[in-house]
């Protein structure tokens, strides 16, 4: 606006339309749309944003504190340059007529699908057409829940990753939240909680688990860090086959399972498809997030075998393909170029293996610290997560709060993963070595 016009406007105390003041807000108006009643069932906020809010409040209270996060499972180390170079090269090619590509196949680029089938699932009979590329395992959980609909029953490990439960609640697969008599925490009616505790080697007693349509199972488990043995997974597959159930197997942390873990080579499988018969009952979801540091890049996949059928004989892969092509335009082509670089060459595979090895060493440092303090600690061998009971009998949110207050270290309260997690905290190895060592020093000073 010209200066002379501003002067005239100020003199008249009137503003022209293009600089009119914002309208004063009156009482909030309402639409006639009813809220999804399932949203009201959700207890508090989603776990990890809740922790982020508590961290923000803590940093406002202690602005000079150097907070160390061993909480949310977010990678911290740089992505290997062989991977980022591939993404950069692909992105630059998009600025040329020869290299530009628009929408790709919703199911993912064939080269990446084939690389996953060949490298991640060697000798397991997985075809590239059974691999669906996505923007992450958590997104696939939501899409699978959408495909299953509201009329299925679900089972989850207890404790478990909260995304399985919360998506089920939103879809209407559960009843209301009720108080768990043993832990005092909450659980949802209609969900079968399969207790996975130290007392049962973190694997449910399937003879006491009622039949459900869908079983969500994560190995290595988030949060406990337990990697299921071959025998345990065989029990799970046999249980699903007897009951006509579908297993949704989350292998996001499979790359942390050490070769030969558990006694003999392959005793703790990295994939459910290492177990005979799994192709007829299991979907596997996984992710580049944790083994390649792709948490912000967003890339994952789901495997839906052709042999997996509904009760009426329809292939699940057919329906999942329909959901993917309806609700998703495909993962970023730039991200897929990076994913291919992780798998297609020996150099790429070695680079991401070094990233995993660094986090596993962090986990060993954490486990050693808690063991030296005489604490009850699990996980950390085949997983980036350490599951520890620091103060028996105390609530996990209270322990989380005291650790944060006294040490400025972020953990995750175990009750956020279900009633079976009460009393524990999850400690993540996702940070730099020096920060993990510093956190261990603070925790030792506090706990000793």
Short mmCIF file of C-alpha atoms in Angstrom, two decimals:
data_model
loop_
_atom_site.label_atom_id
_atom_site.label_comp_id
_atom_site.label_asym_id
_atom_site.label_seq_id
_atom_site.Cartn_x
_atom_site.Cartn_y
_atom_site.Cartn_z
CA UNK A 1 0.00 0.00 0.00
CA UNK A 2 1.47 3.45 -0.96
CA UNK A 3 2.61 5.65 1.93
CA UNK A 4 0.16 8.44 1.18
CA UNK A 5 -2.75 5.96 1.24
CA UNK A 6 -1.61 4.63 4.63
CA UNK A 7 -1.57 8.21 5.99
CA UNK A 8 -5.11 8.86 4.76
CA UNK A 9 -6.31 5.57 6.19
CA UNK A 10 -4.78 6.33 9.57
CA UNK A 11 -6.33 9.80 9.58
CA UNK A 12 -9.79 8.36 8.96
CA UNK A 13 -9.18 5.37 11.27
CA UNK A 14 -10.63 3.18 8.53
CA UNK A 15 -8.95 0.24 6.86
CA UNK A 16 -9.52 -0.74 3.23
CA UNK A 17 -10.88 -4.20 2.47
CA UNK A 18 -7.45 -5.71 1.71
CA UNK A 19 -6.15 -4.93 5.20
CA UNK A 20 -9.36 -5.42 7.15
CA UNK A 21 -8.93 -6.65 10.73
CA UNK A 22 -9.83 -10.26 11.47
CA UNK A 23 -13.43 -10.84 12.42
CA UNK A 24 -14.12 -11.26 16.10
CA UNK A 25 -14.76 -14.85 17.08
CA UNK A 26 -18.15 -15.60 18.45
CA UNK A 27 -19.37 -18.79 20.11
CA UNK A 28 -18.14 -21.90 18.26
CA UNK A 29 -20.72 -23.17 15.82
CA UNK A 30 -21.35 -26.87 15.31
CA UNK A 31 -21.97 -28.99 12.27
CA UNK A 32 -24.64 -31.68 12.20
CA UNK A 33 -22.00 -34.42 11.71
CA UNK A 34 -21.79 -36.95 14.53
CA UNK A 35 -18.39 -37.80 15.94
CA UNK A 36 -17.12 -41.32 15.39
CA UNK A 37 -18.07 -42.88 18.76
CA UNK A 38 -14.98 -45.08 18.66
CA UNK A 39 -12.77 -42.01 19.02
CA UNK A 40 -14.27 -41.47 22.46
CA UNK A 41 -13.01 -44.89 23.56
CA UNK A 42 -9.37 -43.95 23.09
CA UNK A 43 -7.59 -43.48 26.40
CA UNK A 44 -5.59 -40.25 26.67
CA UNK A 45 -3.37 -39.31 23.73
CA UNK A 46 -1.27 -41.60 21.60
CA UNK A 47 1.73 -42.69 23.70
CA UNK A 48 4.62 -41.11 21.82
CA UNK A 49 3.15 -37.62 21.25
CA UNK A 50 2.30 -37.66 24.97
CA UNK A 51 5.96 -38.26 25.79
CA UNK A 52 6.98 -35.48 23.41
CA UNK A 53 4.66 -33.07 25.22
CA UNK A 54 6.12 -34.06 28.58
CA UNK A 55 9.62 -33.54 27.25
CA UNK A 56 8.68 -30.07 26.00
CA UNK A 57 7.25 -29.17 29.40
CA UNK A 58 10.40 -30.46 31.12
CA UNK A 59 12.67 -28.40 28.85
CA UNK A 60 10.64 -25.28 29.63
CA UNK A 61 11.05 -26.01 33.34
CA UNK A 62 14.78 -26.69 32.95
CA UNK A 63 15.92 -24.64 29.94
CA UNK A 64 19.60 -25.36 30.59
CA UNK A 65 19.20 -29.11 31.00
CA UNK A 66 20.74 -31.30 28.34
CA UNK A 67 17.95 -33.79 27.84
CA UNK A 68 18.97 -37.19 26.44
CA UNK A 69 16.25 -39.15 24.71
CA UNK A 70 16.28 -42.91 25.10
CA UNK A 71 12.55 -42.95 24.60
CA UNK A 72 10.80 -42.75 21.25
CA UNK A 73 12.33 -45.25 18.85
CA UNK A 74 13.66 -42.68 16.41
CA UNK A 75 17.02 -43.28 14.76
CA UNK A 76 19.69 -40.64 15.31
CA UNK A 77 22.68 -41.66 13.20
CA UNK A 78 23.20 -40.50 9.60
CA UNK A 79 21.90 -42.60 6.74
CA UNK A 80 24.86 -44.23 4.91
CA UNK A 81 26.10 -42.09 2.04
CA UNK A 82 25.67 -44.87 -0.52
CA UNK A 83 21.95 -44.69 0.23
CA UNK A 84 21.57 -40.92 0.29
CA UNK A 85 23.66 -40.64 -2.89
CA UNK A 86 21.23 -42.93 -4.67
CA UNK A 87 18.30 -40.80 -3.50
CA UNK A 88 20.05 -37.58 -4.49
CA UNK A 89 20.92 -38.92 -7.92
CA UNK A 90 17.35 -40.03 -8.48
CA UNK A 91 15.98 -36.68 -7.28
CA UNK A 92 18.30 -34.73 -9.58
CA UNK A 93 17.29 -36.89 -12.53
CA UNK A 94 13.69 -35.79 -11.97
CA UNK A 95 14.71 -32.34 -13.19
CA UNK A 96 15.58 -33.73 -16.63
CA UNK A 97 13.24 -34.81 -19.43
CA UNK A 98 14.91 -38.21 -19.56
CA UNK A 99 14.82 -38.84 -15.83
CA UNK A 100 11.45 -37.45 -14.86
CA UNK A 101 8.82 -39.90 -13.63
CA UNK A 102 5.41 -39.16 -12.22
CA UNK A 103 3.18 -41.63 -10.44
CA UNK A 104 4.66 -45.08 -10.10
CA UNK A 105 2.85 -48.34 -9.40
CA UNK A 106 0.89 -48.09 -6.15
CA UNK A 107 2.31 -51.47 -5.15
CA UNK A 108 5.88 -50.19 -5.55
CA UNK A 109 8.62 -50.27 -8.13
CA UNK A 110 9.25 -53.77 -9.41
CA UNK A 111 13.02 -53.55 -8.87
CA UNK A 112 12.57 -52.86 -5.16
CA UNK A 113 9.86 -55.49 -4.74
CA UNK A 114 12.17 -58.05 -6.32
CA UNK A 115 15.13 -56.98 -4.17
CA UNK A 116 13.06 -57.43 -1.00
CA UNK A 117 11.84 -60.85 -2.13
CA UNK A 118 15.35 -62.00 -3.04
CA UNK A 119 17.41 -60.43 -0.25
CA UNK A 120 15.07 -60.34 2.75
CA UNK A 121 13.23 -63.60 2.01
CA UNK A 122 15.76 -65.91 0.32
CA UNK A 123 14.58 -69.50 -0.12
CA UNK A 124 11.19 -68.74 1.43
CA UNK A 125 9.16 -68.81 -1.75
CA UNK A 126 8.20 -65.13 -1.59
CA UNK A 127 7.39 -63.68 -5.02
CA UNK A 128 7.94 -60.02 -5.87
CA UNK A 129 4.24 -59.73 -6.75
CA UNK A 130 3.42 -60.57 -3.11
CA UNK A 131 5.46 -57.60 -1.83
CA UNK A 132 3.66 -54.26 -1.45
CA UNK A 133 5.87 -51.20 -0.89
CA UNK A 134 4.52 -48.63 1.56
CA UNK A 135 5.35 -45.49 3.49
CA UNK A 136 6.02 -47.44 6.67
CA UNK A 137 4.82 -50.36 8.78
CA UNK A 138 2.58 -48.22 10.95
CA UNK A 139 0.69 -47.05 7.88
CA UNK A 140 0.31 -50.65 6.75
CA UNK A 141 -1.20 -51.53 10.13
CA UNK A 142 -3.91 -48.93 9.52
CA UNK A 143 -4.53 -50.11 5.96
CA UNK A 144 -4.80 -53.73 7.07
CA UNK A 145 -7.25 -52.76 9.81
CA UNK A 146 -9.28 -50.90 7.20
CA UNK A 147 -9.29 -53.98 4.99
CA UNK A 148 -10.35 -56.31 7.84
CA UNK A 149 -13.21 -54.01 8.84
CA UNK A 150 -15.01 -53.71 12.14
CA UNK A 151 -16.42 -57.22 12.41
CA UNK A 152 -13.19 -59.09 13.16
CA UNK A 153 -11.83 -60.04 16.55
CA UNK A 154 -8.18 -59.30 17.34
CA UNK A 155 -5.47 -60.52 19.69
CA UNK A 156 -2.29 -58.67 20.67
CA UNK A 157 0.74 -59.42 22.76
CA UNK A 158 0.68 -57.77 26.16
CA UNK A 159 2.73 -55.59 26.27
CA UNK A 160 2.50 -54.57 22.64
CA UNK A 161 3.06 -51.73 20.20
CA UNK A 162 0.05 -49.42 20.80
CA UNK A 163 -0.69 -48.89 17.10
CA UNK A 164 -2.32 -52.32 16.77
CA UNK A 165 -4.73 -51.56 19.60
CA UNK A 166 -5.53 -47.93 18.77
CA UNK A 167 -6.27 -48.69 15.13
CA UNK A 168 -8.56 -51.50 16.23
CA UNK A 169 -10.38 -49.14 18.57
CA UNK A 170 -10.87 -46.53 15.85
CA UNK A 171 -12.18 -49.19 13.44
CA UNK A 172 -14.78 -50.33 15.99
CA UNK A 173 -13.28 -53.76 16.63
CA UNK A 174 -13.35 -53.32 20.42
CA UNK A 175 -15.57 -52.49 23.32
CA UNK A 176 -14.90 -49.70 25.83
CA UNK A 177 -11.80 -49.42 27.98
CA UNK A 178 -12.04 -51.29 31.28
CA UNK A 179 -9.77 -51.44 34.31
CA UNK A 180 -7.34 -54.35 34.34
CA UNK A 181 -7.74 -56.01 37.74
CA UNK A 182 -4.13 -57.19 37.98
CA UNK A 183 -2.23 -54.07 36.91
CA UNK A 184 -4.76 -51.34 37.58
CA UNK A 185 -4.24 -50.07 34.03
CA UNK A 186 -6.78 -50.12 31.24
CA UNK A 187 -7.52 -52.63 28.52
CA UNK A 188 -10.21 -52.74 25.85
CA UNK A 189 -13.11 -55.16 25.98
CA UNK A 190 -13.17 -57.39 22.93
CA UNK A 191 -9.38 -57.60 22.53
CA UNK A 192 -7.58 -60.79 23.52
CA UNK A 193 -4.49 -59.71 25.44
CA UNK A 194 -1.83 -62.44 25.20
CA UNK A 195 0.35 -61.99 28.25
CA UNK A 196 4.08 -61.98 27.40
CA UNK A 197 6.01 -61.65 30.64
CA UNK A 198 9.31 -62.85 32.11
CA UNK A 199 7.38 -65.65 33.80
CA UNK A 200 6.43 -67.23 30.44
CA UNK A 201 9.59 -66.33 28.51
CA UNK A 202 7.72 -63.46 26.82
CA UNK A 203 5.62 -65.87 24.78
CA UNK A 204 1.90 -66.43 25.43
CA UNK A 205 0.47 -69.67 26.75
CA UNK A 206 -1.59 -70.36 23.64
CA UNK A 207 -3.64 -73.02 25.42
CA UNK A 208 -5.21 -70.17 27.39
CA UNK A 209 -5.68 -67.78 24.46
CA UNK A 210 -9.17 -67.66 22.99
CA UNK A 211 -9.62 -67.87 19.25
CA UNK A 212 -9.63 -64.55 17.33
CA UNK A 213 -9.74 -63.71 13.64
CA UNK A 214 -6.50 -61.70 13.59
CA UNK A 215 -3.40 -62.02 15.76
CA UNK A 216 -0.90 -59.14 15.85
CA UNK A 217 2.54 -60.42 16.75
CA UNK A 218 5.84 -58.51 16.76
CA UNK A 219 9.26 -60.18 16.88
CA UNK A 220 11.69 -58.93 18.00
CA UNK A 221 9.05 -57.46 20.22
CA UNK A 222 8.49 -53.79 20.78
CA UNK A 223 8.74 -53.03 23.73
CA UNK A 224 10.22 -56.07 25.50
CA UNK A 225 13.02 -56.73 23.01
CA UNK A 226 12.28 -60.47 22.99
CA UNK A 227 12.94 -62.32 19.74
CA UNK A 228 10.74 -65.40 19.42
CA UNK A 229 12.46 -68.74 18.90
CA UNK A 230 11.73 -71.00 15.96
CA UNK A 231 9.76 -73.32 18.21
CA UNK A 232 7.67 -70.44 19.54
CA UNK A 233 6.84 -69.22 16.03
CA UNK A 234 5.98 -72.77 15.00
CA UNK A 235 3.50 -72.87 17.90
CA UNK A 236 2.02 -69.57 16.72
CA UNK A 237 1.62 -70.75 13.13
CA UNK A 238 0.09 -74.06 14.23
CA UNK A 239 -2.28 -72.19 16.56
CA UNK A 240 -3.42 -69.92 13.71
CA UNK A 241 -3.88 -72.87 11.34
CA UNK A 242 -6.01 -74.78 13.86
CA UNK A 243 -8.21 -71.75 14.48
CA UNK A 244 -8.40 -70.43 10.94
CA UNK A 245 -6.84 -67.16 12.11
CA UNK A 246 -4.58 -64.67 10.33
CA UNK A 247 -1.28 -63.59 11.87
CA UNK A 248 -0.07 -60.07 11.15
CA UNK A 249 3.64 -60.51 11.86
CA UNK A 250 5.59 -57.29 12.45
CA UNK A 251 9.28 -57.86 11.67
CA UNK A 252 10.37 -54.21 11.77
CA UNK A 253 13.34 -55.10 14.01
CA UNK A 254 14.31 -58.35 12.28
CA UNK A 255 17.72 -57.05 11.24
CA UNK A 256 18.68 -56.88 14.94
CA UNK A 257 18.44 -60.66 15.34
CA UNK A 258 21.98 -62.01 15.43
CA UNK A 259 22.82 -64.94 13.14
CA UNK A 260 22.78 -68.05 15.26
CA UNK A 261 20.93 -66.29 18.07
CA UNK A 262 19.55 -68.76 20.56
CA UNK A 263 21.98 -71.59 20.05
CA UNK A 264 22.03 -72.78 16.46
CA UNK A 265 22.03 -71.00 13.14
CA UNK A 266 18.65 -69.42 12.54
CA UNK A 267 17.14 -70.52 15.88
CA UNK A 268 15.41 -67.13 16.13
CA UNK A 269 13.88 -66.52 12.69
CA UNK A 270 13.90 -63.09 11.15
CA UNK A 271 10.71 -63.86 9.23
CA UNK A 272 7.54 -65.79 9.96
CA UNK A 273 7.93 -67.38 6.53
CA UNK A 274 10.87 -69.41 7.80
CA UNK A 275 8.22 -71.52 9.53
CA UNK A 276 6.46 -74.16 7.38
CA UNK A 277 2.81 -73.38 6.76
CA UNK A 278 3.11 -69.65 7.48
CA UNK A 279 2.25 -68.67 3.91
CA UNK A 280 -1.30 -69.95 4.47
CA UNK A 281 -1.92 -67.88 7.62
CA UNK A 282 0.45 -64.91 7.83
CA UNK A 283 0.94 -61.38 6.52
CA UNK A 284 4.31 -59.85 7.30
CA UNK A 285 4.91 -56.12 7.64
CA UNK A 286 8.32 -54.53 7.92
CA UNK A 287 10.18 -51.29 7.49
CA UNK A 288 13.39 -49.59 6.42
CA UNK A 289 13.03 -47.20 9.36
CA UNK A 290 15.15 -48.94 11.97
CA UNK A 291 17.76 -50.84 9.97
CA UNK A 292 18.45 -48.11 7.42
CA UNK A 293 17.62 -45.01 9.47
CA UNK A 294 14.60 -44.19 7.31
CA UNK A 295 12.31 -42.96 10.09
CA UNK A 296 11.89 -39.59 8.39
CA UNK A 297 12.25 -40.87 4.83
CA UNK A 298 9.29 -43.25 5.32
CA UNK A 299 9.54 -46.60 3.54
CA UNK A 300 8.26 -50.04 4.42
CA UNK A 301 6.57 -53.08 2.95
CA UNK A 302 3.97 -55.76 3.48
CA UNK A 303 4.04 -59.33 2.20
CA UNK A 304 0.65 -60.89 1.44
CA UNK A 305 1.12 -64.44 0.08
CA UNK A 306 -1.14 -65.70 -2.67
CA UNK A 307 -2.04 -68.77 -0.59
CA UNK A 308 -3.62 -66.65 2.16
CA UNK A 309 -7.40 -66.92 1.70
CA UNK A 310 -10.58 -65.69 3.36
CA UNK A 311 -13.27 -68.12 4.44
CA UNK A 312 -14.99 -67.72 1.05
CA UNK A 313 -11.80 -68.51 -0.85
CA UNK A 314 -11.00 -64.93 -1.89
CA UNK A 315 -7.29 -64.07 -1.84
CA UNK A 316 -6.38 -61.49 0.79
CA UNK A 317 -3.80 -60.11 -1.62
CA UNK A 318 -6.62 -59.13 -3.95
CA UNK A 319 -8.33 -57.05 -1.27
CA UNK A 320 -5.10 -55.53 -0.01
CA UNK A 321 -4.23 -54.51 -3.53
CA UNK A 322 -7.65 -52.84 -3.78
CA UNK A 323 -7.08 -50.96 -0.51
CA UNK A 324 -3.61 -49.86 -1.58
CA UNK A 325 -4.72 -48.64 -5.00
CA UNK A 326 -7.70 -46.83 -3.46
CA UNK A 327 -6.08 -45.19 -0.42
CA UNK A 328 -2.48 -44.77 -1.46
CA UNK A 329 -0.64 -43.39 -4.47
CA UNK A 330 2.53 -45.32 -3.72
CA UNK A 331 5.65 -44.64 -1.68
CA UNK A 332 7.95 -41.79 -2.71
CA UNK A 333 10.00 -42.81 -5.73
CA UNK A 334 13.00 -41.05 -4.16
CA UNK A 335 12.62 -43.09 -0.99
CA UNK A 336 12.33 -46.27 -3.05
CA UNK A 337 15.62 -45.44 -4.79
CA UNK A 338 17.21 -45.30 -1.34
CA UNK A 339 15.59 -48.57 -0.32
CA UNK A 340 16.96 -50.28 -3.40
CA UNK A 341 20.45 -48.96 -2.59
CA UNK A 342 20.20 -50.60 0.85
CA UNK A 343 19.61 -54.04 -0.66
CA UNK A 344 20.87 -54.23 -4.24
CA UNK A 345 24.64 -54.27 -3.59
CA UNK A 346 26.97 -55.81 -1.05
CA UNK A 347 28.23 -52.32 -0.23
CA UNK A 348 24.73 -51.10 0.56
CA UNK A 349 23.91 -54.13 2.71
CA UNK A 350 27.19 -53.76 4.61
CA UNK A 351 26.58 -50.06 5.20
CA UNK A 352 23.17 -50.52 6.82
CA UNK A 353 24.49 -53.51 8.78
CA UNK A 354 27.04 -51.18 10.37
CA UNK A 355 24.24 -48.85 11.45
CA UNK A 356 22.44 -51.74 13.13
CA UNK A 357 25.66 -52.92 14.79
CA UNK A 358 26.18 -49.48 16.32
CA UNK A 359 22.74 -49.42 17.89
CA UNK A 360 23.16 -53.00 19.13
CA UNK A 361 26.37 -52.01 20.88
CA UNK A 362 24.47 -49.16 22.53
CA UNK A 363 21.91 -51.70 23.73
CA UNK A 364 24.67 -53.85 25.22
CA UNK A 365 26.00 -50.80 27.09
CA UNK A 366 22.54 -50.14 28.52
CA UNK A 367 21.98 -53.76 29.53
CA UNK A 368 25.39 -53.89 31.20
CA UNK A 369 24.64 -50.73 33.14
CA UNK A 370 21.35 -52.04 34.53
CA UNK A 371 22.85 -55.45 35.30
CA UNK A 372 25.68 -53.81 37.21
CA UNK A 373 23.06 -51.98 39.26
CA UNK A 374 21.31 -55.25 40.04
CA UNK A 375 18.16 -54.37 38.11
CA UNK A 376 15.76 -56.76 36.42
CA UNK A 377 16.53 -56.22 32.73
CA UNK A 378 15.54 -57.94 29.48
CA UNK A 379 16.03 -57.44 25.75
CA UNK A 380 18.95 -55.65 24.13
CA UNK A 381 20.51 -58.77 22.56
CA UNK A 382 18.43 -59.05 19.39
CA UNK A 383 16.67 -55.71 19.65
CA UNK A 384 17.42 -52.00 20.11
CA UNK A 385 15.11 -51.96 23.14
CA UNK A 386 15.88 -52.70 26.78
CA UNK A 387 13.00 -53.61 29.09
CA UNK A 388 13.76 -52.93 32.73
CA UNK A 389 11.97 -52.98 36.08
CA UNK A 390 13.75 -50.38 38.19
CA UNK A 391 11.46 -50.09 41.22
CA UNK A 392 9.20 -53.13 41.77
CA UNK A 393 5.72 -52.13 42.81
CA UNK A 394 5.85 -48.60 41.45
CA UNK A 395 3.77 -47.30 38.52
CA UNK A 396 5.70 -46.93 35.30
CA UNK A 397 4.54 -43.35 34.62
CA UNK A 398 5.81 -42.39 38.09
CA UNK A 399 9.17 -44.02 37.36
CA UNK A 400 9.32 -42.28 33.98
CA UNK A 401 8.63 -38.92 35.65
CA UNK A 402 11.24 -39.39 38.37
CA UNK A 403 13.93 -40.46 35.90
CA UNK A 404 13.19 -37.40 33.79
CA UNK A 405 13.17 -35.08 36.80
CA UNK A 406 16.35 -36.44 38.38
CA UNK A 407 18.47 -37.32 35.31
CA UNK A 408 16.96 -35.42 32.36
CA UNK A 409 16.78 -38.76 30.50
CA UNK A 410 13.69 -39.71 28.47
CA UNK A 411 12.42 -43.30 28.70
CA UNK A 412 8.99 -44.78 27.91
CA UNK A 413 6.61 -46.00 30.64
CA UNK A 414 5.77 -49.66 30.15
CA UNK A 415 2.05 -49.20 30.84
CA UNK A 416 1.84 -47.26 27.57
CA UNK A 417 2.22 -50.64 25.86
CA UNK A 418 -0.66 -52.28 27.68
CA UNK A 419 -1.50 -53.54 31.17
CA UNK A 420 1.28 -56.15 30.99
CA UNK A 421 3.85 -53.37 30.79
CA UNK A 422 3.01 -51.83 34.16
CA UNK A 423 6.04 -51.53 36.39
CA UNK A 424 8.57 -51.52 33.54
CA UNK A 425 10.15 -48.81 31.42
CA UNK A 426 11.46 -49.20 27.88
CA UNK A 427 14.88 -47.75 27.18
CA UNK A 428 15.92 -47.24 23.57
CA UNK A 429 19.41 -47.65 22.13
CA UNK A 430 18.67 -45.14 19.39
CA UNK A 431 21.18 -42.39 20.07
CA UNK A 432 24.86 -41.68 19.58
CA UNK A 433 27.35 -43.68 21.65
CA UNK A 434 28.52 -40.70 23.69
CA UNK A 435 24.94 -39.75 24.57
CA UNK A 436 24.14 -43.31 25.61
CA UNK A 437 27.26 -43.46 27.78
CA UNK A 438 26.36 -40.11 29.36
CA UNK A 439 22.80 -41.31 30.00
CA UNK A 440 24.16 -44.46 31.64
CA UNK A 441 26.36 -42.33 33.90
CA UNK A 442 23.38 -40.23 34.96
CA UNK A 443 21.20 -43.30 35.54
CA UNK A 444 23.96 -44.97 37.58
CA UNK A 445 24.33 -41.88 39.76
CA UNK A 446 20.57 -41.76 40.31
CA UNK A 447 19.92 -45.48 40.84
CA UNK A 448 23.00 -46.27 42.89
#
